[in-house]
XYZ file of C-alpha atoms in Angstrom:
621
model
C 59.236 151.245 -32.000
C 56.106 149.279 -33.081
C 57.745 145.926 -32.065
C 59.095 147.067 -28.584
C 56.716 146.691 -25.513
C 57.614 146.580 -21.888
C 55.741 145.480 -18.920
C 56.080 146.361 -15.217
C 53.906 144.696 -12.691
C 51.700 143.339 -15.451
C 50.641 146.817 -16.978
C 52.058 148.005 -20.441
C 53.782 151.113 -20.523
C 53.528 153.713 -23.512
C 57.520 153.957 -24.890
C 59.304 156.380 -27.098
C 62.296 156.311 -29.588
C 64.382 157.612 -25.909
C 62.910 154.681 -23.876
C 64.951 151.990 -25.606
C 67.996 153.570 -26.325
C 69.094 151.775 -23.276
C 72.416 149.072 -22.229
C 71.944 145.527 -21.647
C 75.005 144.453 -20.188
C 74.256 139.781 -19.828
C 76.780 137.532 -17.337
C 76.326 134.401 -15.935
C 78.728 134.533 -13.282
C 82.621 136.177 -13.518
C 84.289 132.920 -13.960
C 87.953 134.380 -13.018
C 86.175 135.767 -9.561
C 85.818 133.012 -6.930
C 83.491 134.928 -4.812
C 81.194 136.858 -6.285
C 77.765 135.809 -8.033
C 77.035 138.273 -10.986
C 73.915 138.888 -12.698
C 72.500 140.009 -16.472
C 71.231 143.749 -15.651
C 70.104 146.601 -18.486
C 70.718 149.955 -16.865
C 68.770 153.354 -17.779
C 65.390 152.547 -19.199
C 63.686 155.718 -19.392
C 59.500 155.440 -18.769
C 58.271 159.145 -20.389
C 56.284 160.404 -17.607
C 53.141 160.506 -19.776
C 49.835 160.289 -17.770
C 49.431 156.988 -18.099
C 52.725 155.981 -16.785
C 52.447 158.187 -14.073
C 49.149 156.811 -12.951
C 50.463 153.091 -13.281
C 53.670 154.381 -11.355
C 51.724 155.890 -8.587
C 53.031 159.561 -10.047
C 56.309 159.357 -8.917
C 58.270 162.130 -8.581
C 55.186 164.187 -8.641
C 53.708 166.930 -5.989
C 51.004 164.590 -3.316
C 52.593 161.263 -5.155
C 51.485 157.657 -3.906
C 54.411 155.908 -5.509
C 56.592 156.823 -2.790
C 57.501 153.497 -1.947
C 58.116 151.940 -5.265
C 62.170 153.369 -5.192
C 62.333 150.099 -2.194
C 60.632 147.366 -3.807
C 60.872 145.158 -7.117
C 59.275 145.953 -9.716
C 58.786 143.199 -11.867
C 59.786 143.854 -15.767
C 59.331 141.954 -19.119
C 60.625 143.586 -22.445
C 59.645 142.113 -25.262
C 61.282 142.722 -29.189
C 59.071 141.531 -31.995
C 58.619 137.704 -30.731
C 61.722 137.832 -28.476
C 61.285 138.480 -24.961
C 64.875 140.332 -24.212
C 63.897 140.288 -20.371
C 61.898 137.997 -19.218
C 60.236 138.484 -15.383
C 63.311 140.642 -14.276
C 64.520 142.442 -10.868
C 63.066 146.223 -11.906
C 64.956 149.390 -9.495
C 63.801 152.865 -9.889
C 66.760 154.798 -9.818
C 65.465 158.611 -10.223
C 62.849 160.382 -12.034
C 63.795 163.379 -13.779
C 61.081 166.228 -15.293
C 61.048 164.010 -18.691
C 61.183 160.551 -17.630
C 61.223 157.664 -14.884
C 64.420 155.997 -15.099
C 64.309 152.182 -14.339
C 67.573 149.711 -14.083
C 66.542 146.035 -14.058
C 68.334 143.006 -12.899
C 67.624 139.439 -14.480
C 69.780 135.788 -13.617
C 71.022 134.993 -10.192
C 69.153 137.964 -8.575
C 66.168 136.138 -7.649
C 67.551 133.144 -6.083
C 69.413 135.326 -4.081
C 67.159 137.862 -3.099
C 64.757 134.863 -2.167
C 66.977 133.631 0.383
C 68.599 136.939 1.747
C 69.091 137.066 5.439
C 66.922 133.617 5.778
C 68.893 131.327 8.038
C 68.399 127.529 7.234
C 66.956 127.126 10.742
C 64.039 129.223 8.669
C 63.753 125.860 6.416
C 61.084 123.498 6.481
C 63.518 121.226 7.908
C 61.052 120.013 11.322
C 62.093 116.449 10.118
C 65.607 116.691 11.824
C 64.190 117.300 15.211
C 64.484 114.484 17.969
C 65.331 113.174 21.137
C 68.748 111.757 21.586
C 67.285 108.026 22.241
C 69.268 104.941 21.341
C 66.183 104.078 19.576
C 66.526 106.650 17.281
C 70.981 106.734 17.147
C 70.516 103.568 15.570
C 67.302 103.862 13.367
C 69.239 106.947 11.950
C 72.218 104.237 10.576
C 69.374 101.283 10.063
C 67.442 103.572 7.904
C 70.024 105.878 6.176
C 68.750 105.877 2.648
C 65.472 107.543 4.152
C 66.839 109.477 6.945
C 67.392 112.710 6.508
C 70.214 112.829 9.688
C 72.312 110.138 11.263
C 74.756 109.679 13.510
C 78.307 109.032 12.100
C 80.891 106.940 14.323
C 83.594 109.414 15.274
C 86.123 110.993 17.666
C 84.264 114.219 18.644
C 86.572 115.020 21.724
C 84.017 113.199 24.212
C 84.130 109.958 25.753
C 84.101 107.744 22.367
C 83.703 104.214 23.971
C 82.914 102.596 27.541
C 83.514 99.481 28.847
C 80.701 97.118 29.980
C 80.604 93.951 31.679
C 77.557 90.860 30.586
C 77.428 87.745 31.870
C 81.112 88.178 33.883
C 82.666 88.949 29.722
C 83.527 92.736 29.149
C 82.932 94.492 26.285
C 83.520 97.609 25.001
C 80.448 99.988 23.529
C 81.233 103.116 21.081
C 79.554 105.968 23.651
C 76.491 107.531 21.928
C 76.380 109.911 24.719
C 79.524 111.827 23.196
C 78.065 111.230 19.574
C 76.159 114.164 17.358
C 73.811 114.080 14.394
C 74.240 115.137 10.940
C 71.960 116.225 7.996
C 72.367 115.246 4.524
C 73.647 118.091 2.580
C 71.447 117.227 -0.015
C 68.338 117.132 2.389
C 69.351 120.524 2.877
C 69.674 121.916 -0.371
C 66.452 120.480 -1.427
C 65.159 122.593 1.398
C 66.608 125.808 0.387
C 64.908 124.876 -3.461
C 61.694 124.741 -2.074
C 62.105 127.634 -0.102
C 62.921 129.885 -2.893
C 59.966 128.171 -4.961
C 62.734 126.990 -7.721
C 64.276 123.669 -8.912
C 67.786 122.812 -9.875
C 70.102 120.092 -11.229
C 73.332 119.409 -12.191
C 75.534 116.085 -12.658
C 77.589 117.090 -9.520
C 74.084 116.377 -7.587
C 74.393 112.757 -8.637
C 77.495 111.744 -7.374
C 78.037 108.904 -4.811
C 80.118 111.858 -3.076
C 77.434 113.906 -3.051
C 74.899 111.489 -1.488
C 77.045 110.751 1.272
C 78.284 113.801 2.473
C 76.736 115.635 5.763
C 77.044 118.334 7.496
C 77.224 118.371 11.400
C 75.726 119.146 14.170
C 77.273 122.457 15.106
C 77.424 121.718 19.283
C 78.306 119.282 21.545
C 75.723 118.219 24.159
C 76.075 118.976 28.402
C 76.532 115.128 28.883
C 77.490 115.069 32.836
C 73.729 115.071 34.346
C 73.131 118.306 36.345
C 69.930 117.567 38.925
C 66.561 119.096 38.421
C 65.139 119.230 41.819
C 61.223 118.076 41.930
C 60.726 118.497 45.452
C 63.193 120.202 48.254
C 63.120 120.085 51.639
C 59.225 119.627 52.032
C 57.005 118.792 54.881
C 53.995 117.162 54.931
C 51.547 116.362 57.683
C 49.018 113.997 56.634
C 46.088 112.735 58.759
C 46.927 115.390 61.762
C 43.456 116.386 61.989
C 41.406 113.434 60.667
C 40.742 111.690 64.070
C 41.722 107.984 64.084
C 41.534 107.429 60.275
C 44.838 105.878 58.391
C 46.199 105.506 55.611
C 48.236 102.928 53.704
C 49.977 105.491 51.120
C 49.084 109.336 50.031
C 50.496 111.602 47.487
C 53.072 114.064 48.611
C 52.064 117.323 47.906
C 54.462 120.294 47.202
C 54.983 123.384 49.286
C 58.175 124.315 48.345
C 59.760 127.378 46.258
C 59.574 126.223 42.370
C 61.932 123.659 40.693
C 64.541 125.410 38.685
C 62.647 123.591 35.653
C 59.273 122.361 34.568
C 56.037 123.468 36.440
C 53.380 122.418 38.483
C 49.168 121.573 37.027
C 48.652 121.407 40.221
C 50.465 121.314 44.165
C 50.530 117.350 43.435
C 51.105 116.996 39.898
C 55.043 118.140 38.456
C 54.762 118.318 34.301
C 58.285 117.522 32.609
C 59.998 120.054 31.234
C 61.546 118.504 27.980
C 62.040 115.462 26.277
C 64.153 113.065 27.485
C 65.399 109.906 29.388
C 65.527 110.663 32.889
C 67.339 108.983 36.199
C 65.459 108.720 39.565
C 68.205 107.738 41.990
C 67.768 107.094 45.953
C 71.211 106.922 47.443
C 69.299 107.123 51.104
C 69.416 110.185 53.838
C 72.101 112.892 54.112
C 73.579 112.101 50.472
C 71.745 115.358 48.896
C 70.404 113.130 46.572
C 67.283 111.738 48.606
C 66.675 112.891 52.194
C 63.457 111.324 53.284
C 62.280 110.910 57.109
C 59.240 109.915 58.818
C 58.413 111.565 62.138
C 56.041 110.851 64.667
C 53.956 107.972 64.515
C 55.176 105.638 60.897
C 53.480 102.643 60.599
C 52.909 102.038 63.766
C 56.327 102.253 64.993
C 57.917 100.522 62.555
C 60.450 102.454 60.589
C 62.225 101.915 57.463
C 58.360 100.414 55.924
C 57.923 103.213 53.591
C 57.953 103.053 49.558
C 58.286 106.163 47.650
C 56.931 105.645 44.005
C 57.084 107.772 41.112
C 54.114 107.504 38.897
C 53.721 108.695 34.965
C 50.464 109.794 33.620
C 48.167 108.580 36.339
C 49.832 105.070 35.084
C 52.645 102.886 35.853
C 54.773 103.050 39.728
C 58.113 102.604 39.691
C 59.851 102.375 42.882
C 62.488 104.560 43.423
C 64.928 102.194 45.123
C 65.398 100.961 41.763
C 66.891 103.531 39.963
C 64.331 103.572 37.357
C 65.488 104.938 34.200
C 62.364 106.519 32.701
C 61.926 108.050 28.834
C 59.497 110.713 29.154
C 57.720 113.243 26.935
C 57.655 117.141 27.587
C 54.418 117.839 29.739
C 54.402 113.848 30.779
C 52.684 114.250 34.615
C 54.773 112.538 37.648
C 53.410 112.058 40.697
C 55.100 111.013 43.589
C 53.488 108.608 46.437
C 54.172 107.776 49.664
C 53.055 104.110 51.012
C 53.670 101.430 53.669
C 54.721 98.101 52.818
C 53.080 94.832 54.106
C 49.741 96.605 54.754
C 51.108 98.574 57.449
C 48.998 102.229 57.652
C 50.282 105.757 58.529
C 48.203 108.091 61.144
C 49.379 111.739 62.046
C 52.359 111.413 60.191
C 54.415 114.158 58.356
C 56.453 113.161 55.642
C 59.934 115.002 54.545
C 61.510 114.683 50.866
C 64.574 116.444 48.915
C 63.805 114.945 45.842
C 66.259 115.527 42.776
C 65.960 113.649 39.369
C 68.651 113.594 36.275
C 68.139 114.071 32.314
C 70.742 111.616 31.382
C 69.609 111.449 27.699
C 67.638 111.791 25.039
C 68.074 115.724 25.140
C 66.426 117.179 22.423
C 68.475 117.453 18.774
C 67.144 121.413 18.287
C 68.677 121.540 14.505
C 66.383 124.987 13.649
C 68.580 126.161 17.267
C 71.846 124.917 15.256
C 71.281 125.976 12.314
C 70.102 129.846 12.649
C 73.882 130.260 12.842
C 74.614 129.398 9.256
C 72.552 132.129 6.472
C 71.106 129.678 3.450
C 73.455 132.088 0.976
C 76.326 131.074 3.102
C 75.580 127.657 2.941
C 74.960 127.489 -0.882
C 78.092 129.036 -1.359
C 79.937 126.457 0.294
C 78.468 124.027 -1.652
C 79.487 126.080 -4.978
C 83.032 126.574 -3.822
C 83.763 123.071 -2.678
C 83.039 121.464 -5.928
C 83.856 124.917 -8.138
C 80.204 125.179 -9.697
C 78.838 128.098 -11.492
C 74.461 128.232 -11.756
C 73.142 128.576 -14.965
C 69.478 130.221 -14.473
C 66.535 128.977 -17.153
C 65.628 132.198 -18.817
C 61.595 131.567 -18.618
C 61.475 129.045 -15.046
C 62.546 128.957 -12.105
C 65.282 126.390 -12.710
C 68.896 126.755 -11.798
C 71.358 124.116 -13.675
C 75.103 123.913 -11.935
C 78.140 123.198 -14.002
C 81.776 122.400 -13.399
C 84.438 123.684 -14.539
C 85.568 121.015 -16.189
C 81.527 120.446 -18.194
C 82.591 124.523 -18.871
C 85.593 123.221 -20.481
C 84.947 120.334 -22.002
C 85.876 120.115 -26.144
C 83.088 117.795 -26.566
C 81.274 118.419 -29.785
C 78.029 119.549 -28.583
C 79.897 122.042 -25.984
C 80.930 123.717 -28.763
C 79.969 126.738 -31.000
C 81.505 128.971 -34.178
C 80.563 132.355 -33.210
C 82.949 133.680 -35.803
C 80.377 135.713 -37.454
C 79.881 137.772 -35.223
C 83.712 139.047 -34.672
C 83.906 142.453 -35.710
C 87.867 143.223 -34.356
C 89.875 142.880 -31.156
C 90.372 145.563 -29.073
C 92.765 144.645 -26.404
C 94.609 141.811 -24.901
C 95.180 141.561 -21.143
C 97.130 138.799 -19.137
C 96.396 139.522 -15.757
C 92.827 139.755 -14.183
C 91.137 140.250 -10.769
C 94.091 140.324 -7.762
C 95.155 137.139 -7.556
C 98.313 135.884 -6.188
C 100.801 133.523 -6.669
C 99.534 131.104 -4.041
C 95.567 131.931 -3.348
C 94.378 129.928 -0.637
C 90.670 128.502 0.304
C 90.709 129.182 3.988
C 88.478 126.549 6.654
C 88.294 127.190 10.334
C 90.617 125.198 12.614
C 90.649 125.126 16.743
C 94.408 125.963 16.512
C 94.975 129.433 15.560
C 97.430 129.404 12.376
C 96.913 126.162 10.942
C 96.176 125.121 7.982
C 96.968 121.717 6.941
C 93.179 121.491 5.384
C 93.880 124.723 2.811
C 93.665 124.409 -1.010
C 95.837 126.482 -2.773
C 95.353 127.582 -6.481
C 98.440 128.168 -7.805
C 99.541 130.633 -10.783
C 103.200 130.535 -11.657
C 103.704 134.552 -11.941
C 106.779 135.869 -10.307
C 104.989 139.209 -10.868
C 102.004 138.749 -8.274
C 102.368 138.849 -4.846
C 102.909 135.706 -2.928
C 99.886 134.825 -0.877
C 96.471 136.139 -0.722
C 93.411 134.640 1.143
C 90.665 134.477 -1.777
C 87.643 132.386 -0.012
C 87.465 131.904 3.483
C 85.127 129.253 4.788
C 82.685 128.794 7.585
C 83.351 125.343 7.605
C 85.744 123.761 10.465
C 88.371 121.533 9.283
C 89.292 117.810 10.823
C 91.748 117.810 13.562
C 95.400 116.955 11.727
C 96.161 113.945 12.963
C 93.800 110.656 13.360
C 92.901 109.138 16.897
C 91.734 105.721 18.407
C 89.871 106.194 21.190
C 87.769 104.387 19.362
C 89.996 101.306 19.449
C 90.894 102.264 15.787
C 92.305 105.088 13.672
C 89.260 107.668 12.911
C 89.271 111.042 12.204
C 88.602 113.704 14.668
C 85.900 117.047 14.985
C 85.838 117.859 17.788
C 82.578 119.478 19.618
C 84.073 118.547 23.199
C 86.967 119.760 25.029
C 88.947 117.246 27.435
C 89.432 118.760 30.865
C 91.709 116.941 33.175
C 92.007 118.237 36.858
C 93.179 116.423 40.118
C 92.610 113.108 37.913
C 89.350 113.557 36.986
C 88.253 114.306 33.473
C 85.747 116.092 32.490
C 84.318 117.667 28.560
C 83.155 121.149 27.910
C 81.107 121.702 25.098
C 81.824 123.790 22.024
C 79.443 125.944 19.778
C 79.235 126.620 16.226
C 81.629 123.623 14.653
C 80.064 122.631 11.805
C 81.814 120.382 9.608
C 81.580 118.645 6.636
C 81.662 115.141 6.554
C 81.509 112.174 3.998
C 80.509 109.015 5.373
C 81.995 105.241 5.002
C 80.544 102.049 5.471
C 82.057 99.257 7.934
C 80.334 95.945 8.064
C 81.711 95.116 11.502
C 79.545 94.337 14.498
C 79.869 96.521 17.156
C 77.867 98.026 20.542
C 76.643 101.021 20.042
C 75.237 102.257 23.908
C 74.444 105.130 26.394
C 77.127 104.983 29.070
C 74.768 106.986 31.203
C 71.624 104.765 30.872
C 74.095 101.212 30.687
C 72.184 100.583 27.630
C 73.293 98.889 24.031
C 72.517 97.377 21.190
C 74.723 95.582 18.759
C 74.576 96.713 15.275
C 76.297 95.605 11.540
C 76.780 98.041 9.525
C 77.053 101.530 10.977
C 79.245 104.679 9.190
C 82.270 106.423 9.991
C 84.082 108.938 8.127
C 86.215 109.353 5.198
C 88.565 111.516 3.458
C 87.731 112.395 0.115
C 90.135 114.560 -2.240
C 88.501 116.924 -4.643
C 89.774 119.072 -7.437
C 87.205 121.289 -8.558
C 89.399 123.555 -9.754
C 92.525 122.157 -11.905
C 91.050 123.371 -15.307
C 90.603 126.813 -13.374
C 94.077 127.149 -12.505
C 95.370 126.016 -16.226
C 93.282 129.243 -17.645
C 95.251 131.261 -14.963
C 98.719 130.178 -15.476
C 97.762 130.889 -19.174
C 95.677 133.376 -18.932
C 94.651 135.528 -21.869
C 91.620 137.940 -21.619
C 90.350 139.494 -25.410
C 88.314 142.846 -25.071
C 86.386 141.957 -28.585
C 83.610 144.012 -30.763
C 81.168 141.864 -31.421
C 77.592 142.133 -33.608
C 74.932 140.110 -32.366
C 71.185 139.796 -33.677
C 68.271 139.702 -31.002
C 67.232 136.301 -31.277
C 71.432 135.384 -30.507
C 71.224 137.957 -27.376
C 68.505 136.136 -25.883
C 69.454 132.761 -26.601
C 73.143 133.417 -25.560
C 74.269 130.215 -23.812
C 76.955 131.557 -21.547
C 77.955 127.315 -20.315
C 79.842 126.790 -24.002
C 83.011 127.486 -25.604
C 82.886 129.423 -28.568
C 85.229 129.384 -31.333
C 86.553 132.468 -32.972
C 88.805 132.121 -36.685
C 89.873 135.301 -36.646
C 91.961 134.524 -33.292
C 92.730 130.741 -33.814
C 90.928 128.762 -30.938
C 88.048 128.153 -28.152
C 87.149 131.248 -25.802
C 84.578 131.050 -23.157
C 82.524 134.292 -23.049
C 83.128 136.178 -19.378
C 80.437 139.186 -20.335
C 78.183 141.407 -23.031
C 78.564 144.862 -22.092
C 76.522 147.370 -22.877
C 74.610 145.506 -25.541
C 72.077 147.847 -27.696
C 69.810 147.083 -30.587
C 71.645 147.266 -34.371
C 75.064 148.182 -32.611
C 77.838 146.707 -31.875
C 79.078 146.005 -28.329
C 82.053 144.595 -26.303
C 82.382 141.131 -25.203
C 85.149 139.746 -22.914
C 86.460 136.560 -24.157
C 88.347 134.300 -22.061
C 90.703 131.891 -23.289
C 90.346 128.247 -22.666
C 93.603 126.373 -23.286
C 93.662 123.746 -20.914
């Protein structure tokens, strides 16, 4: 007992011969389980309820106790043996408390990654950065600057409009359509984000692929593209000058004394603040179109009609006159202003002006990621990442570090992968060749917009006529490519689609979908090509930019050789302290006694000076 000290929150508790006759049972992760994410936990530690304990423990269990709460938090635990710390920061859970003792299970691995990013969303992230208005300016300083971006926007069929025509100099052209483009986010910007959320590191040669690097995940929605009309001001009248004698004016600004825009607000009766980012459309297609339906009655510059110029004005600064169309980028809470004027110096007296006034966001909507993203749970999303390339995490005993291995590093005979734990065989206990419910075929389900495909599933296969045939053993939350390639690009490219195509009494029109995300690994073409806002008419040529690419991965092909041969040993095993908390569950360990490499699935129930079970798989691919 002198050697043996334990810690919770910091304090040192007094122990007796009972406290440590406690079960340490260590795992990594089951490897022959695709799904779940164990954890190292030692169950039953009994605290004696002497008074110190109970005063550290808030008495527990005890008549007027404080500690009531304790049974819902963590408790955090260290046990240490002689020099060797056998847990080191773990998850402590108060499980009851009985009239001799306080009994205490703690959890140690995985657990706190986990429970660091339960029920956080990665809209929760620090992940600001990806925020942005739709611009052409920024579509193509996303592909420009790729190796610093954190998003860009990858050339591809998303159901929408892909391309428009154009027409420069009496030569057509054709533009890929940005307006029916989306965004997407490095994966790896992501994970980074979800490391520094949980206040940990990580690595892992997978992380340092080329594949890796250039795969993204979507934006999960397609945009409202067709502009609907924000009205500014509606069917207003104005009477200017009525009671100001024989004065005149050469121009005034409208006021507004109509019922509120369905967007945006007024600072004042004469100054409209816009509503959100964006590029917006003023458009006068002249009286009785619904568009524009301005009059002037009574007395208009001197009885000359038709002399008036309507301006919009930005920030007390530029005029722009609306017979021009003027396409406008503007900031949220940007002030417009909207005057009234003769031309040629003519004046208005006792005059009152009329004005429907609509105006159009036809770009630039703001990219809300954090609005996209509170769909997908940061768990969720790490998951994907460990079943697409069939990782398992390794957690550093004493940091915060997480290292991810493949199966085939797990498996791998090289020299330094590889350890004689032969001393420590006591005798077999059992042999079994089945394990888990698996199935003959066990499919990796993805999404798709057609119900009962699944041309995009990966199947593990285990030649077994004794299993049942099929069996669904990860489903994703990913959305697969459409099957088949399209060109409305003007070549073949792969499809994901966040629009619908809609066509009624020939005119077509796109819905948008919600919560599509997709993975997708990006290509280089060094071709020059328009990329342009069929809604604003504008372009820009650009060489390179990035479409997509298949990529075929086989994470798991060492996986399925352990289950076609698959042998699991129930052994006895004796193992010292300092081997328990060195234990380095990534190798393959050797064993004489049963002729050949095993990779160590679990230490149940380990105890000090005893003996304990240890399941060993075999690795014979």
């Amino acid at each position: 007992m002198a050697n043996e000290r334990i810690f919770i929150n910091d304090v040192e508790f007094e122990l007796t011969n009972n406290s440590t006759d406690f079960a340490r049972t260590l795992q990594v992760n089951d490897l022959i389980s695709l799904q779940s994410r164990q954890t190292s936990y030692t169950k039953n530690i009994h605290i004696p309820k002497t008074p110190n304990n109970l005063q550290a423990l808030g008495f527990i269990g005890e008549f007027n106790s404080t500690g009531y709460a304790l049974p819902s938090r963590k408790l955090e635990v260290t046990y240490i043996v002689g020099n060797d710390y056998m847990i080191y920061k773990g998850w402590g859970v108060i499980e009851e408390t009985t009239d001799e003792y306080i009994s205490i299970n703690v959890y140690d691995g995985l657990i706190d990654l986990y429970k660091s990013i339960e029920n956080v969303t990665l809209s929760e992230l620090d992940v600001d950065a990806l925020e942005h208005p739709k611009t052409l300016t920024n579509v193509i300083n996303s592909i420009t600057n790729i190796a610093t971006s954190p998003y860009t926007y990858i050339v591809a069929d998303y159901g929408g409009k892909a391309r428009f025509t154009f027409v420069t100099g009496g030569t057509s052209g054709t533009s890929v359509n940005m307006d029916y483009l989306v965004p997407s986010v490095k994966v790896s910007y992501l994970v980074d984000k979800i490391f520094d959320y949980a206040d940990a590191t990580y690595s892992g040669s997978t992380f340092l692929t080329t594949e890796y690097e250039e795969l993204y995940i979507s934006y999960s929605n397609g945009y409202p593209v067709d502009a609907e009309p924000i009205i500014f001001y509606s069917n207003t009248s104005f009477q200017q000058g009525t009671n100001l004698g024989n004065s005149s004016y050469s121009a005034f600004v409208v006021k507004h004394n109509s019922a509120a825009p369905y967007s945006g607000s007024f600072s004042t009766d004469e100054v409209y603040l816009i509503p959100t980012t964006g590029v917006y459309q003023f458009v006068d297609d002249g009286v009785g179109t619904g568009k524009w339906d301005k009059g002037i009655y009574g007395q208009t510059a001197f009885g000359i009609r038709n002399a008036m110029v309507v301006e919009v004005i930005v920030n007390n600064g530029t005029a722009y006159d609306i017979k021009t169309k003027p396409i406008l980028t503007l900031n949220s809470n940007d002030t417009i202003k909207i005057i009234a004027r003769t031309s040629g110096g003519y004046k208005l007296n006792n005059i009152t002006f009329k004005l429907n006034l609509k105006y159009y966001l036809i770009g630039g909507n703001e990219v809300n990621f954090k609005n996209s993203l509170k769909e997908f749970q940061v768990k969720d999303f790490l998951n994907e990442i460990i079943y697409r390339y069939g990782l398992t995490i390794y957690k550093d005993k004493y940091t915060n570090h997480y290292t991810f291995k493949t199966f085939d590093e797990i498996i791998n005979y090289d020299s330094n992968n590889l350890i004689d734990l032969s001393n420590s065989f006591v005798k077999k206990i059992n042999e079994k060749y089945k394990y888990g419910s698996y199935a003959q075929n066990n499919i990796i389900k993805y999404k798709y917009n057609v119900d009962g495909s699944s041309y995009e599933d990966k199947t593990i296969t285990i030649n077994n006529v004794n299993l049942e045939e099929t069996k669904i053993v990860l489903t994703s939350k990913m959305y697969a490519k459409e099957e088949f390639q399209s060109k409305e690009l003007g070549y073949y490219s792969n499809q994901y689609l966040l629009w619908t195509k809609d066509l009624s009494d020939g005119v077509t029109t796109y819905r948008s979908l919600t919560n599509h995300f997709h993975f997708i690994s990006l290509s280089r073409l060094d071709l020059n090509t328009f990329i342009g806002s069929e809604l604003t008419g504008d372009k820009i040529l650009i060489n390179p930019f990035y479409l997509s690419k298949d990529v075929y991965l086989q994470p798991y092909v060492k996986f399925e050789g352990i289950l076609n041969d698959f042998k699991l040993i129930t052994a006895e095993m004796y193992f010292d302290i300092s081997q328990i908390n060195n234990f380095d569950f990534s190798k393959l360990y050797y064993f004489k006694q049963l002729g050949g490499y095993y990779i160590v699935n679990k230490i149940q129930d380990y105890q000090l000076g005893k003996t304990c079970k240890v399941e060993l798989i075999k690795a014979n691919y």
